[in-house]
Amino acid sequence: MQLSMTIGALAVATASAFTSSFMPTSLRGVSSPSTLQMALADGVVPIVIGLAADSGCGKSTFMRRVTSTFGGETCGPLGGGFGTEGGWETNTLVSDMATVICLDDYHLNDRNGRKVSGLTALNTAEQNFDLMFEHVKALKDGKSVMKPIYNHVNGTLDTPEKVEPTPVIIIEGLHPFVDERVRELIDFSLYLDISSDVKLNWKIQRDMEERGHSLESIMASIEARKPDFDAYIEPQKEFSDYVIEVLPTDLDPEDKTTLKVRAIQKKGVADFNPTYLFDEGSEITWSPSADKLSTPAPGMVLKSTQETYFGNDVAVIEMDGTFDNIQELVYVESNLGNSNSKFYGE
């Protein structure tokens, strides 16, 4: 329960804080209709947001929350998705205001091709950066593209699909910040940084407890991926405006389920005001009242600090611990600055 509640809070709180704090001038006043409308209004230049993370780190869950927060009542797979009338197997998510593109669609080879090359999907040699750049630039210029589809079910590259520009274009995957040409097109960049200890605990919980895998096979799988992750994925943190770190709790060294989450927010980014606790620019450590926030052992501690990250000044919000009722987080939200939410609990 502790793990699921903390992950739920991570997806909701960080996505809401990000989308509330980051609101480009070009999007202010842009209204969203109540039905899906894949069209870009005259004079609107799409905002491009990039999200980088390793596989299995919650990118898709986080992006669904971000997409819904930007606006629009309708959100779902492009074309309705596989199994719907006229639909197909797609990784593209669309809403009234946003389009989410999975960068797996720009794999250079299909699954069989990677077996021949002997390279993993994490290796940048397996990514078609020229096509990725061409498509992101075209969408930002207000043009539609015919984007390839990587079929995760059977590992093939399927028939391309037409993607139209929307006010917000989100690209998420393993390599959004590797290519300098693509980085220059991105207006805001995020990185989900799940620590190796947390990844291991998650994988053990899923693969041992739910799928019956041995600890040895799990460890071997993680170790096999680590060199490519270290070489090609992790260095992208340097280019991120907003990094979400997920770490083991500091409150109880024996606790393997409770997490500590840190939002590292770069200062001086256009159209972005970092969220803070109580007093902007101050160093704050706060343990919420148990009468207002139910926090079973090991409790909860929040911090607001000013730090340096890859040579940049950053503001950091940290939440360590667990809680019983996500609705009670309104108490925490009411003490956050620059959240810009329309109402508590949004």
Short mmCIF file of C-alpha atoms in Angstrom, two decimals:
data_model
loop_
_atom_site.label_atom_id
_atom_site.label_comp_id
_atom_site.label_asym_id
_atom_site.label_seq_id
_atom_site.Cartn_x
_atom_site.Cartn_y
_atom_site.Cartn_z
CA MET A 1 0.00 0.00 0.00
CA GLN A 2 2.82 2.40 0.87
CA LEU A 3 4.50 1.89 -2.52
CA SER A 4 1.35 2.32 -4.58
CA MET A 5 0.25 5.40 -2.65
CA THR A 6 3.66 7.02 -3.06
CA ILE A 7 3.78 6.29 -6.79
CA GLY A 8 0.26 7.67 -7.18
CA ALA A 9 1.27 10.84 -5.42
CA LEU A 10 4.38 11.09 -7.59
CA ALA A 11 2.36 10.88 -10.81
CA VAL A 12 -0.30 13.31 -9.65
CA ALA A 13 1.70 15.84 -7.65
CA THR A 14 4.74 16.22 -9.90
CA ALA A 15 2.74 16.33 -13.11
CA SER A 16 0.33 18.89 -11.68
CA ALA A 17 3.13 21.01 -10.24
CA PHE A 18 5.04 20.95 -13.53
CA THR A 19 2.10 21.81 -15.78
CA SER A 20 0.91 24.54 -13.41
CA SER A 21 4.37 26.11 -13.08
CA PHE A 22 5.26 25.83 -16.76
CA MET A 23 2.76 27.75 -18.89
CA PRO A 24 4.23 29.31 -22.03
CA THR A 25 2.88 32.71 -23.01
CA SER A 26 1.72 31.32 -26.37
CA LEU A 27 -0.65 28.92 -24.60
CA ARG A 28 -2.23 31.37 -22.19
CA GLY A 29 -5.77 32.03 -23.20
CA VAL A 30 -5.85 29.11 -25.64
CA SER A 31 -9.10 27.29 -24.99
CA SER A 32 -9.63 23.57 -25.38
CA PRO A 33 -12.83 22.18 -26.90
CA SER A 34 -14.68 19.32 -25.29
CA THR A 35 -14.19 16.91 -28.20
CA LEU A 36 -10.95 15.67 -29.70
CA GLN A 37 -9.80 18.12 -32.33
CA MET A 38 -6.47 17.39 -33.97
CA ALA A 39 -5.99 20.90 -35.34
CA LEU A 40 -3.73 23.85 -34.60
CA ALA A 41 -5.29 27.31 -34.37
CA ASP A 42 -3.90 30.08 -36.54
CA GLY A 43 -0.96 31.86 -34.94
CA VAL A 44 -0.25 29.14 -32.34
CA VAL A 45 3.30 27.77 -32.40
CA PRO A 46 3.44 24.32 -30.78
CA ILE A 47 5.32 23.97 -27.51
CA VAL A 48 7.63 20.94 -27.50
CA ILE A 49 8.22 19.10 -24.21
CA GLY A 50 10.71 16.25 -23.89
CA LEU A 51 10.71 13.46 -21.30
CA ALA A 52 13.63 11.06 -20.88
CA ALA A 53 13.80 7.93 -18.73
CA ASP A 54 14.81 4.29 -18.76
CA SER A 55 12.27 1.65 -19.76
CA GLY A 56 9.76 0.75 -17.06
CA CYS A 57 10.18 4.00 -15.12
CA GLY A 58 6.63 5.29 -15.51
CA LYS A 59 7.04 7.64 -18.49
CA SER A 60 3.68 6.70 -19.99
CA THR A 61 1.80 7.08 -16.69
CA PHE A 62 3.41 10.44 -16.05
CA MET A 63 2.71 11.70 -19.57
CA ARG A 64 -0.95 10.71 -19.39
CA ARG A 65 -1.27 12.88 -16.29
CA VAL A 66 0.58 15.77 -17.95
CA THR A 67 -1.60 15.49 -21.07
CA SER A 68 -4.83 15.61 -19.10
CA THR A 69 -3.58 18.50 -16.96
CA PHE A 70 -2.80 20.69 -19.97
CA GLY A 71 -6.48 20.57 -20.85
CA GLY A 72 -9.13 18.75 -22.81
CA GLU A 73 -11.76 16.26 -21.79
CA THR A 74 -10.86 13.69 -24.45
CA CYS A 75 -7.60 11.80 -24.26
CA GLY A 76 -6.74 8.48 -25.88
CA PRO A 77 -4.80 6.59 -28.56
CA LEU A 78 -4.52 8.12 -32.01
CA GLY A 79 -7.24 6.68 -34.22
CA GLY A 80 -8.86 4.97 -31.25
CA GLY A 81 -6.18 2.32 -30.86
CA PHE A 82 -6.10 -1.37 -31.70
CA GLY A 83 -9.42 -3.14 -31.26
CA THR A 84 -11.59 -0.15 -32.14
CA GLU A 85 -13.32 0.31 -35.49
CA GLY A 86 -10.78 1.70 -37.92
CA GLY A 87 -8.10 1.73 -35.20
CA TRP A 88 -4.59 0.29 -35.19
CA GLU A 89 -1.73 -0.58 -32.84
CA THR A 90 -0.32 2.82 -31.89
CA ASN A 91 1.94 4.36 -29.26
CA THR A 92 0.69 7.90 -29.93
CA LEU A 93 -1.59 9.55 -27.36
CA VAL A 94 -3.72 12.54 -28.32
CA SER A 95 -5.98 15.03 -26.55
CA ASP A 96 -7.59 18.32 -27.51
CA MET A 97 -4.43 20.24 -26.65
CA ALA A 98 -1.56 17.75 -26.76
CA THR A 99 0.04 14.93 -28.70
CA VAL A 100 2.40 12.45 -27.00
CA ILE A 101 4.88 10.72 -29.32
CA CYS A 102 6.74 7.63 -28.12
CA LEU A 103 10.30 7.76 -29.42
CA ASP A 104 10.42 3.97 -29.65
CA ASP A 105 8.70 4.63 -32.98
CA TYR A 106 12.05 5.91 -34.24
CA HIS A 107 13.93 2.66 -33.62
CA LEU A 108 16.20 2.10 -36.60
CA ASN A 109 15.61 -1.65 -36.58
CA ASP A 110 12.81 -3.92 -35.48
CA ARG A 111 13.32 -6.60 -32.81
CA ASN A 112 14.79 -9.09 -35.26
CA GLY A 113 17.08 -6.43 -36.68
CA ARG A 114 18.50 -5.75 -33.22
CA LYS A 115 19.19 -9.44 -32.81
CA VAL A 116 21.30 -9.23 -35.95
CA SER A 117 23.09 -6.03 -34.87
CA GLY A 118 23.61 -7.35 -31.35
CA LEU A 119 22.70 -3.94 -29.92
CA THR A 120 20.02 -3.03 -27.38
CA ALA A 121 17.34 -0.38 -27.93
CA LEU A 122 19.22 1.80 -25.42
CA ASN A 123 22.18 2.10 -27.79
CA THR A 124 21.96 5.34 -29.78
CA ALA A 125 23.11 3.48 -32.92
CA GLU A 126 19.64 1.89 -32.93
CA GLN A 127 17.79 5.23 -33.12
CA ASN A 128 16.90 7.16 -36.29
CA PHE A 129 17.78 10.65 -35.08
CA ASP A 130 17.61 12.23 -38.54
CA LEU A 131 13.95 11.25 -38.95
CA MET A 132 13.17 12.21 -35.34
CA PHE A 133 14.59 15.68 -35.91
CA GLU A 134 12.79 16.05 -39.24
CA HIS A 135 9.42 15.17 -37.67
CA VAL A 136 9.76 17.26 -34.50
CA LYS A 137 10.79 20.28 -36.60
CA ALA A 138 7.89 19.77 -39.00
CA LEU A 139 5.35 19.52 -36.15
CA LYS A 140 6.76 22.65 -34.52
CA ASP A 141 6.42 24.38 -37.88
CA GLY A 142 2.73 23.42 -37.91
CA LYS A 143 3.04 20.61 -40.47
CA SER A 144 1.72 17.06 -40.27
CA VAL A 145 4.06 14.06 -40.50
CA MET A 146 3.84 10.38 -41.41
CA LYS A 147 5.42 8.81 -38.33
CA PRO A 148 6.56 5.17 -38.14
CA ILE A 149 5.09 2.83 -35.51
CA TYR A 150 7.12 0.40 -33.42
CA ASN A 151 4.80 -2.45 -32.48
CA HIS A 152 5.68 -3.47 -28.91
CA VAL A 153 3.52 -6.60 -29.18
CA ASN A 154 5.44 -8.32 -31.98
CA GLY A 155 8.52 -6.11 -32.29
CA THR A 156 7.88 -4.99 -35.88
CA LEU A 157 7.93 -1.60 -37.57
CA ASP A 158 4.34 -1.11 -38.79
CA THR A 159 2.74 1.12 -41.44
CA PRO A 160 3.32 4.81 -40.62
CA GLU A 161 0.50 6.92 -39.15
CA LYS A 162 -0.37 10.56 -39.80
CA VAL A 163 0.25 12.89 -36.86
CA GLU A 164 -1.09 16.45 -36.87
CA PRO A 165 0.42 19.35 -34.87
CA THR A 166 -1.33 20.41 -31.65
CA PRO A 167 -0.56 23.28 -29.23
CA VAL A 168 1.57 20.93 -27.10
CA ILE A 169 3.84 18.24 -28.58
CA ILE A 170 5.38 15.83 -26.05
CA ILE A 171 8.17 13.46 -27.05
CA GLU A 172 8.95 10.73 -24.53
CA GLY A 173 11.42 7.90 -24.61
CA LEU A 174 14.98 6.79 -24.16
CA HIS A 175 16.80 9.46 -26.21
CA PRO A 176 14.94 12.80 -26.49
CA PHE A 177 17.98 14.93 -25.55
CA VAL A 178 20.81 13.04 -27.26
CA ASP A 179 20.64 14.87 -30.60
CA GLU A 180 21.60 18.54 -30.33
CA ARG A 181 19.26 19.47 -33.21
CA VAL A 182 16.29 18.00 -31.35
CA ARG A 183 17.34 19.62 -28.05
CA GLU A 184 17.21 23.04 -29.71
CA LEU A 185 13.57 22.43 -30.66
CA ILE A 186 12.52 21.46 -27.12
CA ASP A 187 11.00 24.20 -24.98
CA PHE A 188 11.05 22.27 -21.70
CA SER A 189 12.85 19.05 -20.74
CA LEU A 190 12.14 16.51 -17.99
CA TYR A 191 14.02 13.45 -16.78
CA LEU A 192 12.61 10.67 -14.57
CA ASP A 193 15.56 9.46 -12.49
CA ILE A 194 14.71 6.20 -10.73
CA SER A 195 17.59 5.04 -8.52
CA SER A 196 19.11 1.59 -9.10
CA ASP A 197 17.92 0.40 -5.67
CA VAL A 198 14.32 1.40 -6.41
CA LYS A 199 14.47 -0.16 -9.90
CA LEU A 200 15.66 -3.40 -8.33
CA ASN A 201 12.93 -3.38 -5.70
CA TRP A 202 10.26 -2.66 -8.32
CA LYS A 203 11.54 -5.40 -10.63
CA ILE A 204 11.74 -7.93 -7.78
CA GLN A 205 8.20 -7.08 -6.73
CA ARG A 206 6.90 -7.49 -10.28
CA ASP A 207 9.01 -10.34 -11.64
CA MET A 208 9.48 -12.49 -8.55
CA GLU A 209 6.18 -11.99 -6.77
CA GLU A 210 3.95 -11.66 -9.85
CA ARG A 211 5.77 -13.58 -12.61
CA GLY A 212 7.74 -16.20 -10.68
CA HIS A 213 11.19 -15.19 -11.94
CA SER A 214 14.28 -16.01 -9.91
CA LEU A 215 16.36 -13.35 -8.18
CA GLU A 216 19.37 -14.50 -10.22
CA SER A 217 17.61 -13.94 -13.54
CA ILE A 218 16.38 -10.51 -12.41
CA MET A 219 19.86 -9.44 -11.35
CA ALA A 220 21.32 -10.71 -14.65
CA SER A 221 18.75 -8.73 -16.65
CA ILE A 222 19.50 -5.51 -14.75
CA GLU A 223 23.28 -5.93 -15.04
CA ALA A 224 23.01 -6.60 -18.79
CA ARG A 225 21.22 -3.28 -19.34
CA LYS A 226 23.36 -1.17 -17.01
CA PRO A 227 26.33 -0.38 -19.33
CA ASP A 228 24.05 0.97 -22.07
CA PHE A 229 21.93 2.87 -19.56
CA ASP A 230 25.04 4.49 -18.07
CA ALA A 231 26.42 5.33 -21.52
CA TYR A 232 23.34 6.54 -23.39
CA ILE A 233 20.42 7.37 -21.07
CA GLU A 234 21.71 8.80 -17.80
CA PRO A 235 23.91 11.54 -19.35
CA GLN A 236 20.74 13.28 -20.57
CA LYS A 237 20.09 14.54 -17.02
CA GLU A 238 22.55 17.31 -17.77
CA PHE A 239 20.19 18.76 -20.39
CA SER A 240 17.02 18.60 -18.27
CA ASP A 241 15.12 21.54 -16.84
CA TYR A 242 13.19 19.39 -14.37
CA VAL A 243 14.47 16.14 -12.87
CA ILE A 244 12.32 13.86 -10.73
CA GLU A 245 14.48 11.64 -8.53
CA VAL A 246 12.92 8.58 -6.89
CA LEU A 247 15.08 7.15 -4.09
CA PRO A 248 14.77 4.82 -1.10
CA THR A 249 13.52 6.54 2.05
CA ASP A 250 16.06 8.04 4.45
CA LEU A 251 13.66 7.59 7.38
CA ASP A 252 14.09 3.83 7.84
CA PRO A 253 17.07 1.96 6.30
CA GLU A 254 15.18 -1.36 6.55
CA ASP A 255 12.13 -0.09 4.65
CA LYS A 256 12.21 -1.25 1.01
CA THR A 257 8.83 0.12 -0.11
CA THR A 258 8.62 3.72 1.11
CA LEU A 259 10.22 6.25 -1.24
CA LYS A 260 11.81 9.67 -1.23
CA VAL A 261 10.94 11.88 -4.22
CA ARG A 262 12.92 14.98 -5.18
CA ALA A 263 11.84 17.51 -7.82
CA ILE A 264 14.98 19.30 -9.07
CA GLN A 265 13.90 22.50 -10.85
CA LYS A 266 16.33 24.55 -12.90
CA LYS A 267 16.15 28.29 -12.28
CA GLY A 268 16.03 30.85 -15.08
CA VAL A 269 14.03 28.73 -17.55
CA ALA A 270 11.63 30.73 -19.73
CA ASP A 271 7.96 30.55 -18.70
CA PHE A 272 8.78 28.36 -15.68
CA ASN A 273 8.65 29.33 -12.00
CA PRO A 274 9.96 26.63 -9.63
CA THR A 275 7.60 25.46 -6.90
CA TYR A 276 8.72 26.06 -3.32
CA LEU A 277 7.63 25.29 0.24
CA PHE A 278 6.46 28.17 2.47
CA ASP A 279 9.08 30.81 1.53
CA GLU A 280 10.76 31.12 -1.86
CA GLY A 281 14.55 30.82 -1.71
CA SER A 282 14.62 29.55 1.88
CA GLU A 283 15.90 26.27 3.32
CA ILE A 284 12.90 24.50 4.87
CA THR A 285 12.46 21.13 6.61
CA TRP A 286 8.88 20.30 7.62
CA SER A 287 7.16 17.35 9.27
CA PRO A 288 3.39 17.83 8.68
CA SER A 289 1.04 17.59 11.65
CA ALA A 290 -0.28 14.05 12.12
CA ASP A 291 -3.66 15.61 12.93
CA LYS A 292 -3.88 16.99 9.38
CA LEU A 293 -2.00 14.36 7.36
CA SER A 294 -2.18 10.69 8.31
CA THR A 295 1.39 9.47 8.09
CA PRO A 296 2.03 5.93 9.39
CA ALA A 297 5.59 4.79 10.10
CA PRO A 298 8.09 5.92 9.05
CA GLY A 299 6.17 9.23 8.85
CA MET A 300 6.80 12.06 6.38
CA VAL A 301 9.35 14.85 5.99
CA LEU A 302 9.28 17.57 3.32
CA LYS A 303 12.15 19.85 2.36
CA SER A 304 12.68 22.90 0.18
CA THR A 305 16.34 23.62 -0.65
CA GLN A 306 18.56 25.62 -3.00
CA GLU A 307 21.26 23.56 -4.70
CA THR A 308 23.58 23.29 -7.71
CA TYR A 309 22.98 20.55 -10.32
CA PHE A 310 25.34 20.09 -13.28
CA GLY A 311 26.56 23.64 -12.70
CA ASN A 312 23.05 25.16 -12.71
CA ASP A 313 21.21 26.80 -9.81
CA VAL A 314 18.17 24.71 -8.92
CA ALA A 315 15.29 24.77 -6.44
CA VAL A 316 14.50 21.38 -4.93
CA ILE A 317 11.28 20.13 -3.36
CA GLU A 318 11.58 16.80 -1.51
CA MET A 319 8.98 14.46 -0.05
CA ASP A 320 10.18 11.49 2.00
CA GLY A 321 7.74 9.08 3.63
CA THR A 322 4.22 7.79 3.23
CA PHE A 323 0.61 8.66 3.95
CA ASP A 324 -2.78 7.00 4.19
CA ASN A 325 -5.14 9.32 2.33
CA ILE A 326 -4.16 11.08 -0.90
CA GLN A 327 -6.99 13.58 -0.39
CA GLU A 328 -5.19 14.89 2.69
CA LEU A 329 -2.31 16.08 0.49
CA VAL A 330 -4.37 19.25 0.07
CA TYR A 331 -2.79 20.22 3.42
CA VAL A 332 0.68 19.97 1.82
CA GLU A 333 -0.44 21.67 -1.39
CA SER A 334 -1.78 24.66 0.52
CA ASN A 335 1.78 25.39 1.67
CA LEU A 336 3.38 25.25 -1.77
CA GLY A 337 4.20 28.42 -3.68
CA ASN A 338 4.11 28.82 -7.46
CA SER A 339 1.83 25.82 -7.82
CA ASN A 340 -0.63 28.05 -9.73
CA SER A 341 -3.44 25.53 -9.31
CA LYS A 342 -6.97 26.84 -9.74
CA PHE A 343 -8.08 25.13 -6.53
CA TYR A 344 -6.57 22.89 -3.85
CA GLY A 345 -6.63 19.26 -4.89
CA GLU A 346 -6.56 20.07 -8.59
#
